[in-house]
Each structure stands twice: as structure tokens, then as C-alpha cells.
């Protein structure tokens, strides 16, 4: 029996050739491939600028810095995310608080956000940056979050690590219509990959320039941004404290080659989800919401054990699936429950919707190259587990 992972990359002959061609060229870093990849993603998303870096974590970090997040500031994100969505604010010296999720969309609840903002305004503790996460690839209610950003005066970074290829009602995720910056991840389990890699899109010339500087030591070669007179062709200035967060030319070439198949892959993910929706409807599982007036990129297909219909626990379901060589996973352990966050202000704090969701959730295999045969095996194993449990299967 072959192990079926929950997510994996697809690499074509064209991808291999694109990477090999770079290895034989003059530039392995700081050549033409990174700007080419940035242009491809910016055009795809409908953003003025794209800044490629070595991970989404790095992109989140320089996005926070570019927006001026620093000591004494507060950033808000959701508990139902990967730790990087919260850690990025702490790197900047800011502190983090959380907004609970909507139990249906599993995204930041605009209602909880508004309540928390009202309370924070009364106490003079408004956030400087809010980081909604498009969980599983389903876009958050950005129109509402954007309206609250106007009203309460905070910046918005969309953590779209799951959501390249997704669209809101009127455009692609990454167009920053209701945000300052959108961040993507190209880790191999995500929708397209550059091995490690990430990218930030923005409509702002100024934010793009700041992020370009921060990803490369805070150095500029642009005379217009220099403090002193340009001393010659060799001259550069460090005007900020930046990092080495650059993406390599091989990674960018792989990304440019992958993005060609992005829409086709998202469509394939929807066909896989259609099959799951249909074949799992009779099991004691809560299936994910996909149609929210937007198109999900379907990074994940997460089911929840319906505790009103079965005694089987998530742990039992998880173990039985893994025993059958199905690589299910759990997304996510609520970030505020991590020991680091418990020691940094979150002890005794509860976000009930995220915690309830976490107790029940299992991510099933979902990736563009998942074969119909392998998906049928996933479904058959689930049916066997619930019928062995004695749960009625119609
Ligand atoms: C994967 C992921 C990240 C981090 O991405 P890297 O590219 O691995 O740094 C951040 N946020 C979310 C929601 C993610 O899923």
C-alpha cells in the first residue's frame, strides 16, 4: 500500500528544464529570473508590485516592518493559523493578540473583530496591523475587514499562504483591494512551489520600495532614495536595518514555470473537492464551506468529526487513517495555546471557536496530482472506519 500524503508538489519536465537552464546561466542569484517571476505574479493578481523573498515568514516580517510595526505596537491575527502569522509581529518588537474565527468559514470572524475593536478603542489599545488568514484557501470577508480598517485606522496584511489562485467576488487574491500587502507561500505543500519561498504584493510604490530594501540588508542603489550624493557606479547606501531574505534565481525560475499551471491546478482541486463533498455527505463529518461568494484555492480539504452524530474521536479517526497509510494532518493547533504564547500573555485566554474546531478537525489528502484511484481509497477507508464504529451509513 502506498502512503498518500495530505499535500505534495507537482514537478514537470518544463520545471526541471527551467531550473537547469538557470544553473547553466551567469546568475544564480540577483539576476533576471526574480524580477520576471515578480512580474508574472503581480500581473496574475492584478497588483502593481510583487516582492519575492525566501519564505512567506520573511515576507510577513518585512511586510510588518514596512508598515512601521514596532515596539509598543499590537498586531492581531487568528489562532487558527500557522505560528508564522503571529511570530512576524513579535520579530518587530510588537505584541500579538488574536481574533477568533467564524465557526463556518473558519476565517477571522468580522463580527468578533468589530467587537474587539470597539472594546480596544475604549481602552486605547487599537492594533496597528491586522493579519487575516485565508484559511484552506477560502478568502476572508475582505470588504468588511477593509471597511473596519478605514473606520479604526489599522493596516491590513493578508496572509494568503494558502490562497494563491483564489478570487474574491471581483478579482484575484493578491490585488490588495482591501489591504496594504498580501503574502503568499511557495512551500512544497502549498498551491505552487519554489521549494522554500514567499512573496508580498502591494499597490503602494512606497511599501514595495521599503520591502525591496529590507529583503537585502536595507541597502539601496536608487539615487532617489539616498541620503548623500551618489558617489559613483559602485555606490550604495544602507538606509535601514534589513536582512538577507533574497529568493534565488533557481527558485524564481521554478516559480515562473509553476504559475503557468496555477489555474488548472485550482480547477483540479475543485474537482477533487466535488468528489469528497458528494461521497462523504452521508458520514458523520462536517464538510468545509467552499462557496462564500468567492473562489477558494482549496489548499486544504478539512473535515470535522460531527460530535452530535458519532462517538468516534478525532484522535481515533486520525490514527485509523494513518494506520491505513493515509497521510491526514491537523491544521491548526490554536497558536495562543502554544507554550511560547502561554508564557507571553495568553495564559488563561480562550478563543472557543478555534479551540472547538481544533478538537474535531482532520485535513484529508488534497493536491492537484492526487489520482482518482487514490482519492477513492481515502473515501473507502473513511467509510470502513465509520462502519466499524457502527455509525449508520445511508
Ligand atoms: C505555510 C504558512 C506560512 C509560512 O510559510 P513559509 O513559506 O513556510 O515561511 C505562514 N502562514 C500560513 C498560514 C502558512 O500556511
PDB file of C-alpha atoms and ligand atoms in Angstrom, residues 54-58 60 80-85 133-134 159-162 183-187 189-190 195-198 299 332, ligand 1:
ATOM      1  CA  UNK A  54      12.991  33.249   0.650  1.00  0.00           C
ATOM      2  CA  UNK A  55       9.796  32.342   2.591  1.00  0.00           C
ATOM      3  CA  UNK A  56       6.340  33.607   3.496  1.00  0.00           C
ATOM      4  CA  UNK A  57       7.656  34.032   7.032  1.00  0.00           C
ATOM      5  CA  UNK A  58      10.246  36.516   5.715  1.00  0.00           C
ATOM      6  CA  UNK A  60       5.338  38.634   6.716  1.00  0.00           C
ATOM      7  CA  UNK A  80      -6.343  29.076  13.561  1.00  0.00           C
ATOM      8  CA  UNK A  81      -3.141  29.570  11.575  1.00  0.00           C
ATOM      9  CA  UNK A  82       0.494  28.569  11.340  1.00  0.00           C
ATOM     10  CA  UNK A  83       2.641  30.225  14.043  1.00  0.00           C
ATOM     11  CA  UNK A  84       4.426  32.426  11.466  1.00  0.00           C
ATOM     12  CA  UNK A  85       1.310  34.641  11.069  1.00  0.00           C
ATOM     13  CA  UNK A 133      -5.508  34.412   7.050  1.00  0.00           C
ATOM     14  CA  UNK A 134      -7.347  32.948   4.046  1.00  0.00           C
ATOM     15  CA  UNK A 159      -1.729  36.049   4.937  1.00  0.00           C
ATOM     16  CA  UNK A 160      -2.623  34.317   1.670  1.00  0.00           C
ATOM     17  CA  UNK A 161      -0.126  31.479   2.138  1.00  0.00           C
ATOM     18  CA  UNK A 162      -2.987  29.079   1.299  1.00  0.00           C
ATOM     19  CA  UNK A 183       1.690  37.499   1.365  1.00  0.00           C
ATOM     20  CA  UNK A 184       1.998  34.124  -0.435  1.00  0.00           C
ATOM     21  CA  UNK A 185       3.980  30.981   0.468  1.00  0.00           C
ATOM     22  CA  UNK A 186       5.612  28.647  -2.041  1.00  0.00           C
ATOM     23  CA  UNK A 187       6.474  25.836   0.379  1.00  0.00           C
ATOM     24  CA  UNK A 189       2.701  21.666   0.325  1.00  0.00           C
ATOM     25  CA  UNK A 190       1.176  24.950  -0.927  1.00  0.00           C
ATOM     26  CA  UNK A 195      10.898  24.773  -2.611  1.00  0.00           C
ATOM     27  CA  UNK A 196      11.219  27.463   0.053  1.00  0.00           C
ATOM     28  CA  UNK A 197       9.914  30.857  -0.989  1.00  0.00           C
ATOM     29  CA  UNK A 198       7.406  33.608  -0.436  1.00  0.00           C
ATOM     30  CA  UNK A 299      -5.108  24.403  -0.323  1.00  0.00           C
ATOM     31  CA  UNK A 332      -4.028  24.101  13.161  1.00  0.00           C
TER      32      UNK A 332
HETATM   33  C1  LIG B   1       2.932  27.952   5.275  1.00  0.00           C
HETATM   34  C2  LIG B   1       2.402  29.127   6.001  1.00  0.00           C
HETATM   35  C3  LIG B   1       3.220  30.193   6.424  1.00  0.00           C
HETATM   36  C4  LIG B   1       4.708  30.158   6.324  1.00  0.00           C
HETATM   37  O1  LIG B   1       5.164  29.909   5.060  1.00  0.00           O
HETATM   38  P1  LIG B   1       6.722  29.655   4.787  1.00  0.00           P
HETATM   39  O2  LIG B   1       6.860  29.938   3.331  1.00  0.00           O
HETATM   40  O3  LIG B   1       6.976  28.216   5.133  1.00  0.00           O
HETATM   41  O4  LIG B   1       7.504  30.589   5.631  1.00  0.00           O
HETATM   42  C5  LIG B   1       2.614  31.296   7.010  1.00  0.00           C
HETATM   43  N1  LIG B   1       1.286  31.349   7.206  1.00  0.00           N
HETATM   44  C6  LIG B   1       0.487  30.336   6.839  1.00  0.00           C
HETATM   45  C7  LIG B   1      -0.991  30.465   7.069  1.00  0.00           C
HETATM   46  C8  LIG B   1       1.013  29.186   6.246  1.00  0.00           C
HETATM   47  O5  LIG B   1       0.219  28.170   5.922  1.00  0.00           O
END
